[in-house]
Amino acid sequence: MENEKVPYPVSIFGESVFNDSVMKARLPKATYKTLKKTIDQGLPLDPTIADIVANAMKDWAIEKGATHFTHWFHPLTGITAEKHDAFITPTNDGNVVMEFSGKELIKGEPDASSFPSGGIRATFEARGYTAWDCTSPAFVKDGSLYIPTVFISYTGEALDKKAPLLRSTEALSNQAMRILKLFGNTSPLLVTTTVGPEQEYFLVDRENYNKRLDLILAGRTLFGAKAPKGQELDDQYFGRLRIRVSEFMHDLDNELWKLGLTAKTKHNEVAPAQHELALIFDSANVATDHNQIVMETMRRIAKKHGLACLLHEKPYDGVNGSGKHVNWSMSTDDGQNLLNPGKTPRDNAQFLLFLAAVIKSIDDYADLLRVTVASPGNDHRLGANEAPPAVISMFIGEELNAVLESIETGKPYDDKGRVKIDIGATSLPNLPKDTTDRNRTSPFAFTGNKFEFRMPGSAQSVASPCYVINTAVASTLADFADRLEKASDFMTEVKAIVVETVKAHKRIIFNGNGYSDEWVVEAEKRGLPNIANTVDAIEVLKVQKNIDVFAKMGVMTGVEVASRYEILLENYSKIINIEALTMLEMANRELIPASLKFLASLAKLNVNLKSAGAASKAAADMLEKVASLVDSFAVRTAALQTAVDAASVIECPKGNAQAYRDSVVPAMADVRAVADELEIIVPKEVWPIPTYADLLFKV
Ligand code: ADP
Ligand code: MG
């Protein structure tokens, strides 16, 4: 019917995306079919169709108001990069026409030298180029056509996070397919990793934000005494949305929907002014791109609403920090979730084998998973008495735990002694999905049909956690498949593998309170790694088994891993250096002068009172206290300067990072402690920067 109204937001959803329906409508049938095969089945791209696709993309983008195109990539800085070129091409008669070739679509050559490469370019003297990743859709934003790409060196090394991610999803698909085939599950063509990130963030009033150099340069407060109120009343989580926040969220949803992002769930989080947004899960690759778009759009829309969006893991001391829960599973192209417990004994056997593979992989590569979430920002969360601990363990729930125990010991799985689980012969009991006993303190929790990895930081890309999980699981599945393909009796071998795996790796399973001190002690007894900080975590990239697993699955070469080792160390040092310099600037030019001004007024007050014959003990005590605090503030600030100077000249990346961790970070804590003490006695009109109460409660 002509007048039938398309409901909102269906009417705007994906309007800025070169998605399947646009391709279908605008590409010749044969071209569409070829491209679709590449996208859906991971087949190599046929270069002969590039010109046709590029032209259709350009015409469509121009209709959407685009004048430029950009290859959009994920260098190892953690954020995305783009360089825009106009479609215009000059003609002989002094005019221009709009052109976009297949070559320009497929390959770009940004100046790679300004992106971190961890020595790869130095070693190979290779430039970098970007290559179209057609498995993530192109889109139009702010007058440009955005083309998702991978960024690699001319000698083929990955210079980004996307190349290893794509390689890892392919590896996982190949190995999972071998297993499915053995189970007689032959309908799927491939397996994708499905990923649904939940993004936490803070909002702060833009005027207040602009008055805080620390928020502007470091993304977090480097000073600030606790506000009289924090999150203790639990009145924020799922609380009513304030009007300004709600308007921001509405605008954000709209922008994301236009870009084809399935923004689904939004709510207030635990801390004041903290919120969460979750999209519906997608393939790991698309989810990674989409999460970057979410973060960028949040920043942009916040500004429009007189707000600033803080994506840092720990913007404020004393209230919860922000994480990014990465929900992860494996799914076939025909829609079977491989972590969904099945209905028949054979389905269950398949489920238990995949579950066992994940358990073994996480135990074998817990250290490698730990480094994917290591950053200076996340150091404030992990193991710092906040969600989740630095020890990696898995929660699988009581029911599933009982099932695994029954399989391992051959004893009935419930205390009523009724059922004995026998792989391939019995069905699993009904496993409660999304049960109320969901363990919120586990870093890696099974939630009914997927795992939820809770350690990633709010600011980071989800690419590295995903490619490490994929790589580890692919490697384990490869070993399982090797055994199963040779087995004389398939089900017996499946059973043997599950029993062996549970026996060997049950130490990683922990269903209790992950925040408790007892768990840290227990984890140590079990031999689980407890890596307390980023600098130590980075060292695991030197461990041979970790280098080997990337090579075995074709995800990264030794050279690529080594380059990441260096980049991570450099990144750590640079961030702490920026924080320390920002702190010095604020102390020397804002906070110490303000404190001295207050001190001078107190001195004058005391003189005046005395000469009026009304000497006050309170005034004298205050003078003495402030004088001593300001002295200490100045002394500690000087000590921080000395620590930074000493650290910054160390050339070896590891020694450099260690110096920042061991001397600069503690010196910063010292400066902050005394400044925060001063803040609560200096009059508000004298203290030059907004307080925690302003930042957290005036949004
Ligand atoms: P929570 O209760 O943990 O806060 P949310 O609804 O905020 O849950 O987020 C759950 C996320 O998990 C969503 O992004 C959802 O799409 C995703 N998810 C659901 N099923 C899967 C799956 N099979 N694979 C990956 N992610 C999934
Ligand atoms: Mg959630």
XYZ file of C-alpha atoms and ligand atoms in Angstrom:
727
model
C 0.000 0.000 0.000
C 1.332 3.355 -0.935
C 0.443 5.206 2.207
C 1.508 2.503 4.556
C 3.733 4.136 7.143
C 7.037 2.523 7.926
C 7.365 2.550 11.692
C 10.158 4.489 13.304
C 13.095 3.710 13.557
C 12.725 1.113 10.789
C 12.362 4.097 8.453
C 15.866 5.363 9.201
C 17.681 2.157 10.124
C 20.767 1.642 7.994
C 19.999 4.580 5.708
C 23.700 5.569 5.670
C 25.000 2.053 5.022
C 25.945 0.396 1.768
C 24.220 -2.731 2.997
C 22.892 -5.861 1.402
C 19.672 -4.349 0.095
C 21.501 -1.378 -1.441
C 23.992 -3.716 -3.101
C 21.203 -5.896 -4.389
C 19.363 -2.902 -5.820
C 22.380 -1.179 -7.375
C 24.764 -3.877 -8.542
C 24.361 -6.030 -11.654
C 23.069 -9.442 -10.571
C 26.282 -11.301 -11.351
C 28.435 -8.742 -9.529
C 26.166 -8.855 -6.523
C 26.358 -12.645 -6.417
C 30.150 -12.676 -6.633
C 30.544 -10.048 -3.942
C 28.021 -11.748 -1.709
C 30.002 -14.976 -1.893
C 33.111 -13.165 -0.737
C 31.241 -11.558 2.126
C 29.299 -14.587 3.295
C 31.706 -17.387 2.595
C 35.021 -15.655 3.034
C 36.075 -16.421 -0.547
C 38.827 -14.244 -2.057
C 37.639 -11.036 -3.689
C 37.367 -11.131 -7.476
C 39.308 -8.009 -8.561
C 37.398 -7.725 -11.831
C 34.236 -6.639 -10.018
C 35.966 -3.853 -8.065
C 35.336 -1.111 -10.643
C 31.636 -1.882 -10.850
C 31.236 -1.963 -7.077
C 33.264 1.240 -6.650
C 31.132 3.083 -9.142
C 27.875 1.965 -7.545
C 29.198 2.893 -4.126
C 30.223 6.335 -5.337
C 26.850 7.099 -6.955
C 25.038 5.982 -3.832
C 27.375 7.933 -1.529
C 26.977 11.117 -3.585
C 23.222 10.818 -3.260
C 23.783 10.647 0.484
C 25.708 13.912 0.334
C 29.252 12.497 0.284
C 32.011 14.379 -1.515
C 34.927 12.321 -0.201
C 35.904 8.758 0.512
C 38.220 7.429 3.170
C 39.859 4.134 3.938
C 39.028 3.621 7.584
C 41.463 1.536 9.606
C 42.494 0.478 13.096
C 46.191 1.218 13.638
C 47.769 0.023 16.857
C 46.936 3.262 18.623
C 43.627 1.762 19.782
C 41.511 4.304 17.931
C 40.662 4.481 14.251
C 42.346 6.489 11.527
C 41.072 8.039 8.317
C 42.390 10.155 5.460
C 39.821 11.713 3.161
C 40.106 12.141 -0.604
C 37.527 13.930 -2.706
C 35.868 12.041 -5.570
C 36.730 14.950 -7.877
C 38.910 14.419 -10.930
C 39.787 17.408 -13.160
C 38.731 17.357 -16.805
C 40.433 19.019 -19.798
C 37.939 21.860 -19.902
C 38.760 23.087 -16.408
C 35.849 21.357 -14.682
C 35.739 18.298 -12.463
C 33.893 15.002 -12.523
C 33.198 12.664 -9.637
C 35.195 9.450 -9.941
C 36.038 6.486 -7.796
C 37.900 3.495 -9.213
C 38.063 -0.121 -8.166
C 41.734 0.396 -7.424
C 40.920 3.205 -5.002
C 38.305 1.030 -3.342
C 40.596 -1.957 -2.910
C 43.828 -0.320 -1.879
C 44.958 2.856 -0.154
C 48.375 4.120 0.802
C 48.275 6.252 3.904
C 51.587 7.579 5.125
C 52.270 4.643 7.391
C 55.360 6.107 8.963
C 53.428 8.032 11.557
C 51.666 4.995 12.960
C 53.242 2.666 15.502
C 54.795 -0.396 13.894
C 57.021 -1.666 16.683
C 60.052 -1.868 14.458
C 58.373 -3.703 11.577
C 59.001 -0.899 9.126
C 62.512 -0.348 10.379
C 63.262 -4.027 9.825
C 61.674 -4.357 6.432
C 61.725 -0.767 5.215
C 58.268 -1.405 3.988
C 55.501 1.094 3.576
C 52.026 0.240 4.673
C 48.807 0.034 2.731
C 45.142 -0.371 3.541
C 43.049 -3.073 1.878
C 39.271 -3.114 1.593
C 37.543 -5.455 4.024
C 34.258 -6.108 2.265
C 32.961 -8.216 5.161
C 32.220 -5.026 7.094
C 29.844 -2.681 5.257
C 30.872 0.760 3.978
C 28.896 3.742 5.228
C 28.487 7.489 4.780
C 29.247 9.808 7.675
C 29.875 13.565 7.747
C 30.103 13.866 3.980
C 32.503 10.968 3.447
C 32.178 7.400 2.273
C 33.877 5.228 4.911
C 35.468 2.032 3.653
C 36.491 -0.446 6.372
C 40.008 -1.714 5.682
C 42.883 -3.703 7.115
C 46.270 -2.033 7.447
C 49.325 -4.061 6.468
C 52.936 -3.533 5.509
C 54.147 -4.176 1.974
C 55.788 -7.332 3.197
C 52.456 -8.540 4.559
C 52.809 -7.911 8.294
C 49.741 -6.683 10.110
C 50.023 -3.085 11.282
C 46.567 -3.086 12.822
C 44.144 -5.042 14.963
C 41.818 -6.060 12.174
C 44.163 -8.255 10.146
C 44.819 -10.667 13.036
C 41.124 -10.587 13.889
C 40.125 -11.650 10.385
C 42.821 -14.322 10.298
C 41.664 -15.648 13.677
C 38.009 -15.882 12.689
C 39.015 -17.835 9.612
C 41.185 -20.159 11.694
C 38.378 -20.742 14.154
C 35.914 -21.399 11.347
C 38.190 -23.943 9.683
C 38.783 -25.897 12.873
C 35.193 -25.747 14.109
C 34.031 -26.989 10.700
C 36.263 -30.061 11.032
C 34.544 -30.899 14.315
C 31.054 -30.289 12.953
C 31.733 -32.548 10.007
C 32.741 -35.340 12.374
C 29.449 -34.951 14.185
C 27.685 -35.362 10.858
C 26.631 -31.737 11.032
C 27.224 -30.984 7.371
C 24.809 -28.190 6.504
C 26.942 -25.192 7.618
C 29.443 -23.630 5.214
C 31.352 -21.770 7.887
C 31.445 -20.760 11.511
C 31.533 -17.151 12.656
C 32.481 -15.812 16.020
C 29.651 -13.740 17.364
C 30.448 -10.782 19.570
C 28.246 -8.393 21.505
C 30.089 -5.675 23.424
C 28.411 -3.750 26.244
C 29.897 -0.257 26.418
C 30.110 1.661 29.695
C 30.823 5.393 29.786
C 30.511 8.543 31.877
C 28.954 11.856 30.932
C 30.128 15.155 32.344
C 28.988 18.724 31.808
C 31.091 20.234 29.031
C 31.769 23.505 30.854
C 33.149 21.650 33.832
C 35.064 19.329 31.548
C 36.678 22.302 29.812
C 37.927 23.583 33.143
C 39.825 20.370 33.861
C 43.050 19.900 31.948
C 43.277 16.354 33.307
C 39.956 15.363 31.740
C 40.899 17.022 28.476
C 44.402 15.548 28.161
C 44.301 12.340 30.184
C 40.610 11.455 30.021
C 40.498 11.028 33.772
C 40.744 13.122 36.919
C 44.290 13.252 38.279
C 43.148 15.269 41.280
C 39.898 15.384 43.215
C 38.733 14.719 46.730
C 35.789 12.359 47.115
C 32.365 13.970 46.946
C 30.244 13.723 50.104
C 28.011 11.362 48.144
C 29.219 8.527 45.961
C 27.435 5.393 44.789
C 26.674 4.037 48.274
C 22.913 4.488 48.059
C 22.687 2.309 44.947
C 20.225 4.858 43.635
C 21.775 5.209 40.215
C 21.848 1.708 38.691
C 18.861 1.348 36.350
C 17.618 4.670 37.793
C 15.441 7.140 35.927
C 17.343 8.866 33.129
C 17.845 12.571 33.641
C 16.351 14.729 30.906
C 19.635 15.867 29.385
C 21.042 12.344 29.476
C 17.913 10.924 27.951
C 18.024 13.487 25.135
C 21.657 12.609 24.515
C 20.855 8.907 24.395
C 17.974 9.462 22.022
C 20.183 11.409 19.635
C 22.894 8.786 19.951
C 20.479 5.963 19.143
C 19.287 7.841 16.075
C 22.795 8.357 14.751
C 23.703 4.738 15.366
C 20.535 3.388 13.784
C 21.172 5.439 10.645
C 24.608 3.849 10.493
C 23.019 0.421 10.742
C 24.098 -0.233 14.320
C 21.599 -2.193 16.384
C 21.660 -0.010 19.507
C 19.344 -1.979 21.758
C 19.831 -1.541 25.490
C 20.640 1.613 27.444
C 20.567 2.310 31.131
C 22.229 4.051 34.050
C 25.163 2.206 35.551
C 26.335 1.865 39.144
C 28.311 5.104 39.513
C 26.738 8.558 39.316
C 26.762 9.887 35.719
C 27.747 6.440 34.421
C 25.775 4.698 31.700
C 25.793 1.675 29.399
C 24.882 0.957 25.810
C 24.706 -2.471 24.200
C 24.155 -3.389 20.561
C 22.795 -6.706 19.401
C 25.672 -9.067 18.708
C 27.229 -9.417 15.256
C 30.227 -11.133 13.675
C 33.436 -10.293 15.541
C 34.657 -8.172 12.655
C 31.520 -6.069 12.297
C 31.126 -5.836 16.083
C 34.663 -4.463 16.331
C 33.989 -1.783 13.718
C 30.647 -0.970 15.247
C 32.052 -0.580 18.724
C 34.566 1.945 17.406
C 31.711 3.826 15.756
C 29.782 3.727 19.038
C 32.675 5.294 20.938
C 33.286 8.009 18.355
C 29.602 8.831 18.042
C 29.213 9.049 21.815
C 31.945 11.680 21.941
C 30.487 13.657 19.057
C 26.865 13.630 20.220
C 27.861 14.453 23.803
C 29.486 17.646 22.582
C 26.287 18.636 20.799
C 24.423 18.334 24.080
C 26.853 20.406 26.124
C 28.326 17.244 27.580
C 31.594 15.346 27.320
C 31.733 11.567 27.120
C 34.450 9.896 29.189
C 35.434 6.482 27.912
C 38.401 6.082 30.256
C 38.406 3.010 32.508
C 38.690 5.065 35.674
C 37.706 8.714 35.307
C 37.082 9.094 39.050
C 38.658 7.661 42.167
C 36.307 6.131 44.665
C 33.466 5.224 42.311
C 33.216 2.343 39.857
C 35.235 2.434 36.698
C 34.026 1.505 33.214
C 34.457 -1.767 31.433
C 33.393 -3.265 28.174
C 31.867 -6.696 28.538
C 32.598 -8.761 25.473
C 29.964 -11.433 24.911
C 31.424 -14.170 22.746
C 30.148 -17.296 21.058
C 30.482 -19.313 17.857
C 27.696 -19.708 15.368
C 27.262 -21.467 12.040
C 26.116 -19.580 8.967
C 22.819 -21.448 9.223
C 22.212 -20.164 12.701
C 23.369 -22.872 15.113
C 24.914 -21.358 18.221
C 27.652 -23.842 19.096
C 27.510 -22.903 22.770
C 23.815 -23.615 22.982
C 23.177 -26.842 24.878
C 21.232 -29.049 22.489
C 18.142 -31.190 22.815
C 19.459 -34.575 21.726
C 22.308 -36.575 23.261
C 24.360 -36.097 20.102
C 23.825 -32.313 20.160
C 24.817 -32.319 23.796
C 27.994 -34.213 23.053
C 28.849 -31.579 20.445
C 28.055 -28.772 22.896
C 30.169 -30.342 25.624
C 33.095 -30.775 23.269
C 33.008 -27.091 22.275
C 32.580 -26.113 25.907
C 35.579 -28.264 26.847
C 37.555 -26.587 24.074
C 36.822 -23.149 25.498
C 37.694 -24.267 29.041
C 41.036 -25.703 27.937
C 41.836 -22.696 25.757
C 41.194 -20.162 28.491
C 43.262 -22.161 30.970
C 46.151 -22.662 28.546
C 46.191 -19.035 27.416
C 44.939 -17.127 30.463
C 48.137 -15.069 30.416
C 47.666 -14.170 26.777
C 44.090 -13.147 27.423
C 45.287 -11.017 30.320
C 47.585 -8.958 28.092
C 44.726 -8.153 25.714
C 43.030 -6.181 28.479
C 46.174 -4.580 29.863
C 46.342 -0.797 29.661
C 47.273 1.989 32.053
C 43.575 2.823 32.342
C 42.548 -0.749 33.096
C 45.295 -1.066 35.723
C 42.990 1.006 37.928
C 40.253 -1.614 37.601
C 41.717 -5.092 37.328
C 42.749 -6.431 40.677
C 42.298 -3.030 42.259
C 39.389 -4.103 44.410
C 36.999 -3.624 41.591
C 35.283 -5.594 38.873
C 36.824 -8.110 37.910
C 40.013 -9.417 39.537
C 43.273 -9.730 37.630
C 43.139 -13.526 37.968
C 41.380 -15.142 35.041
C 38.869 -17.809 35.979
C 35.694 -19.137 34.409
C 32.203 -19.348 35.789
C 30.021 -22.062 34.307
C 27.222 -22.199 36.847
C 26.298 -24.894 39.338
C 24.201 -26.937 36.964
C 26.826 -27.253 34.273
C 29.492 -27.766 36.893
C 27.526 -30.720 38.263
C 27.187 -32.093 34.733
C 30.933 -31.907 34.136
C 31.630 -33.521 37.502
C 29.249 -36.320 36.707
C 30.963 -36.907 33.386
C 34.376 -36.846 34.992
C 33.588 -39.110 37.953
C 30.827 -41.237 36.499
C 28.697 -40.394 39.547
C 25.081 -39.204 39.327
C 24.880 -35.519 38.709
C 22.271 -34.546 41.259
C 22.073 -35.358 44.917
C 18.822 -37.191 44.373
C 20.994 -39.720 42.598
C 18.725 -39.952 39.610
C 20.680 -39.042 36.564
C 24.111 -40.029 35.445
C 25.344 -37.996 32.549
C 26.793 -40.139 29.845
C 28.070 -38.318 26.796
C 26.266 -39.234 23.645
C 23.795 -41.397 25.521
C 21.864 -39.057 27.787
C 20.434 -35.613 27.350
C 21.584 -32.783 29.523
C 19.233 -31.605 32.193
C 17.570 -28.307 31.462
C 20.295 -25.752 31.942
C 18.862 -22.526 33.218
C 19.665 -19.654 30.905
C 20.308 -16.205 32.337
C 19.696 -17.517 35.807
C 19.396 -15.235 38.784
C 22.550 -16.675 40.263
C 24.489 -15.027 37.439
C 27.890 -14.476 38.839
C 28.842 -10.844 38.372
C 32.324 -11.235 39.798
C 33.676 -13.709 37.282
C 36.001 -12.446 34.565
C 34.815 -15.072 32.075
C 31.282 -16.232 32.701
C 29.083 -18.689 30.847
C 25.668 -17.089 30.541
C 23.556 -19.856 29.072
C 24.631 -19.833 25.425
C 27.690 -17.553 25.282
C 30.581 -16.408 27.397
C 30.820 -12.930 28.821
C 34.402 -11.672 29.125
C 34.286 -8.875 31.645
C 37.870 -7.719 31.862
C 38.209 -5.495 28.784
C 38.474 -1.790 29.493
C 35.850 0.661 28.307
C 38.229 2.566 26.024
C 39.854 -0.335 24.217
C 39.082 -1.997 20.912
C 37.466 -5.415 21.268
C 39.666 -6.759 18.475
C 42.521 -8.146 20.576
C 40.444 -9.945 23.199
C 38.475 -11.482 20.336
C 41.431 -12.592 18.270
C 43.141 -14.160 21.271
C 40.027 -16.122 22.268
C 39.535 -17.161 18.634
C 43.150 -18.218 18.199
C 43.283 -20.210 21.425
C 39.981 -21.968 20.765
C 40.932 -22.669 17.137
C 44.164 -24.256 18.302
C 42.398 -26.478 20.822
C 39.760 -27.485 18.275
C 42.547 -28.360 15.842
C 44.060 -30.731 18.409
C 40.671 -32.248 19.176
C 39.941 -32.704 15.476
C 43.322 -34.379 14.922
C 42.449 -36.945 17.569
C 38.852 -37.429 16.509
C 39.659 -37.887 12.842
C 41.919 -40.789 13.770
C 39.636 -42.350 16.366
C 38.196 -45.790 15.775
C 35.070 -45.041 17.774
C 34.082 -41.400 17.501
C 31.784 -41.099 20.556
C 34.223 -42.929 22.809
C 36.932 -40.509 21.781
C 34.654 -37.489 22.316
C 33.950 -38.777 25.800
C 37.634 -39.344 26.486
C 38.522 -35.838 25.350
C 35.837 -34.200 27.484
C 36.782 -36.219 30.581
C 40.495 -35.564 30.121
C 39.933 -31.874 29.513
C 37.739 -31.409 32.549
C 40.275 -33.250 34.724
C 43.224 -31.284 33.419
C 41.645 -27.844 33.333
C 39.036 -27.665 36.054
C 41.370 -25.425 38.063
C 40.266 -22.532 35.840
C 36.626 -23.031 36.862
C 35.578 -20.984 39.850
C 31.964 -20.353 40.706
C 32.482 -18.353 43.902
C 33.086 -14.696 44.636
C 35.892 -13.478 42.409
C 36.345 -10.284 44.413
C 37.199 -12.017 47.673
C 40.705 -12.172 49.129
C 40.304 -15.906 49.692
C 40.007 -16.400 45.956
C 43.357 -14.737 45.319
C 44.966 -17.184 47.763
C 43.085 -20.143 46.302
C 43.943 -19.119 42.739
C 47.613 -19.067 43.641
C 47.323 -22.582 45.070
C 45.765 -23.672 41.795
C 48.671 -22.176 39.914
C 46.575 -19.618 38.030
C 48.480 -16.546 36.908
C 47.745 -13.323 38.772
C 49.327 -10.591 36.694
C 48.908 -7.352 38.563
C 49.794 -4.680 36.025
C 50.228 -3.843 32.373
C 54.012 -3.869 32.289
C 54.145 -7.408 33.698
C 51.301 -8.530 31.451
C 53.125 -7.405 28.307
C 55.970 -9.831 29.116
C 53.715 -12.784 28.270
C 54.156 -11.874 24.611
C 57.705 -13.203 25.018
C 56.526 -16.617 26.217
C 57.168 -19.253 23.567
C 53.833 -21.103 23.785
C 52.047 -17.807 23.090
C 54.221 -16.936 20.106
C 53.703 -20.507 18.885
C 49.918 -20.538 19.044
C 49.642 -17.410 16.891
C 52.009 -18.954 14.356
C 50.278 -22.340 14.448
C 46.902 -20.803 13.600
C 48.345 -18.355 11.048
C 47.161 -15.348 13.043
C 50.477 -13.599 13.674
C 54.105 -14.273 12.931
C 56.817 -13.982 15.549
C 57.754 -10.623 14.025
C 54.215 -9.336 14.382
C 53.994 -10.464 18.000
C 57.366 -8.872 18.771
C 56.224 -5.590 17.256
C 53.135 -5.606 19.452
C 55.297 -6.229 22.506
C 57.219 -3.048 21.817
C 54.218 -0.946 20.921
C 52.407 -1.915 24.112
C 55.385 -0.977 26.272
C 55.844 2.334 24.476
C 52.162 3.059 24.746
C 52.238 2.457 28.489
C 55.167 4.823 29.006
C 53.681 7.517 26.789
C 50.352 7.502 28.597
C 51.878 7.684 32.065
C 54.186 10.425 30.815
C 51.236 12.483 29.556
C 49.394 11.984 32.838
C 52.441 13.023 34.867
C 53.087 16.128 32.751
C 49.428 17.101 32.998
C 49.582 16.700 36.725
C 52.710 18.857 36.932
C 51.092 21.544 34.829
C 47.962 21.604 36.970
C 49.922 21.543 40.219
C 52.418 24.218 39.243
C 50.120 26.597 37.433
C 46.737 26.122 39.025
C 46.584 24.290 42.320
C 49.786 25.398 44.101
C 49.243 29.083 43.161
C 45.627 28.878 44.403
C 46.765 27.247 47.629
C 49.446 29.906 48.122
C 46.866 32.598 47.571
C 44.746 31.086 50.300
C 47.808 30.798 52.515
C 48.597 34.488 52.006
C 45.049 35.483 52.882
C 45.252 33.380 56.036
C 48.550 35.043 57.006
C 47.024 38.462 56.512
C 43.951 37.449 58.467
C 46.084 36.305 61.394
C 48.072 39.575 61.417
C 44.882 41.612 61.287
C 43.237 39.632 64.044
C 46.311 39.939 66.247
C 46.642 43.694 65.723
C 42.958 44.057 66.567
C 43.707 42.209 69.790
C 41.497 39.286 68.686
C 44.053 36.566 67.880
C 42.175 33.407 66.884
C 43.384 29.898 67.570
C 41.270 28.558 64.730
C 42.844 30.996 62.298
C 46.352 30.255 63.555
C 45.813 26.498 63.351
C 44.435 26.808 59.873
C 47.423 28.893 58.809
C 49.798 26.302 60.155
C 47.945 23.401 58.559
C 47.676 25.004 55.140
C 51.312 26.126 55.248
C 52.458 22.605 55.941
C 50.219 21.046 53.276
C 51.320 23.538 50.631
C 54.964 22.864 51.498
C 54.416 19.189 51.121
C 52.477 19.726 47.865
C 55.426 21.665 46.438
C 57.989 19.115 47.626
C 56.051 16.181 46.188
C 55.479 17.993 42.907
C 59.217 18.542 42.620
C 59.767 14.857 43.359
C 57.339 13.916 40.591
C 59.268 16.139 38.173
C 62.497 14.377 39.149
C 60.891 10.961 38.653
C 59.557 11.891 35.206
C 62.899 13.342 34.143
C 64.687 10.182 35.206
C 62.177 7.829 33.557
C 61.922 9.690 30.285
C 65.595 9.277 29.386
C 65.626 5.485 29.698
C 65.848 4.081 26.183
C 65.089 0.398 26.560
C 61.290 0.114 26.221
C 60.955 -2.329 29.110
C 63.171 -0.358 31.498
C 61.365 2.783 30.471
C 57.933 1.335 31.224
C 59.152 -0.138 34.509
C 60.470 3.243 35.607
C 57.143 4.875 34.858
C 55.344 2.158 36.774
C 57.694 1.974 39.753
C 58.645 5.587 40.291
C 56.349 7.919 38.341
C 53.020 6.278 39.234
C 53.740 6.286 43.012
C 55.032 9.876 42.820
C 51.742 10.859 41.161
C 49.791 9.190 43.944
C 51.787 11.193 46.515
C 51.059 14.479 44.782
C 47.400 13.677 44.499
C 47.033 12.678 48.145
C 48.238 16.014 49.458
C 46.365 18.041 46.840
C 43.125 16.265 47.696
C 43.715 17.032 51.366
C 44.125 20.700 50.526
C 41.086 20.754 48.305
C 38.713 20.020 51.161
C 39.925 22.977 53.239
C 40.543 25.596 50.572
C 37.382 27.688 49.986
C 35.459 26.635 46.921
C 35.791 30.004 45.183
C 39.585 29.820 45.536
C 39.979 26.229 44.283
C 40.420 26.690 40.542
C 38.918 23.469 39.195
C 35.462 21.851 39.472
C 35.117 19.335 42.300
C 33.921 15.735 42.190
C 30.475 16.874 43.313
C 30.341 19.265 40.328
C 31.539 16.620 37.900
C 29.471 13.686 39.094
C 26.227 15.290 40.141
C 25.770 18.278 37.850
C 25.082 16.517 34.594
P 23.702 -8.012 30.495
O 22.518 -8.570 31.188
O 24.904 -8.871 30.574
O 23.978 -6.571 30.843
P 23.070 -7.010 27.838
O 21.713 -7.213 27.287
O 23.466 -5.650 28.283
O 23.273 -8.101 28.978
O 24.143 -7.485 26.779
C 24.241 -8.795 26.333
C 24.992 -8.791 25.036
O 25.277 -10.134 24.644
C 24.223 -8.155 23.882
O 25.099 -7.407 23.096
C 23.742 -9.392 23.145
O 23.428 -9.149 21.787
C 24.952 -10.285 23.283
N 24.715 -11.692 22.909
C 23.591 -12.424 23.029
N 23.750 -13.640 22.472
C 25.017 -13.693 21.969
C 25.787 -14.664 21.254
N 25.299 -15.835 20.937
N 27.047 -14.328 20.913
C 27.560 -13.133 21.223
N 26.894 -12.197 21.889
C 25.633 -12.443 22.255
Mg 24.361 -5.009 30.119
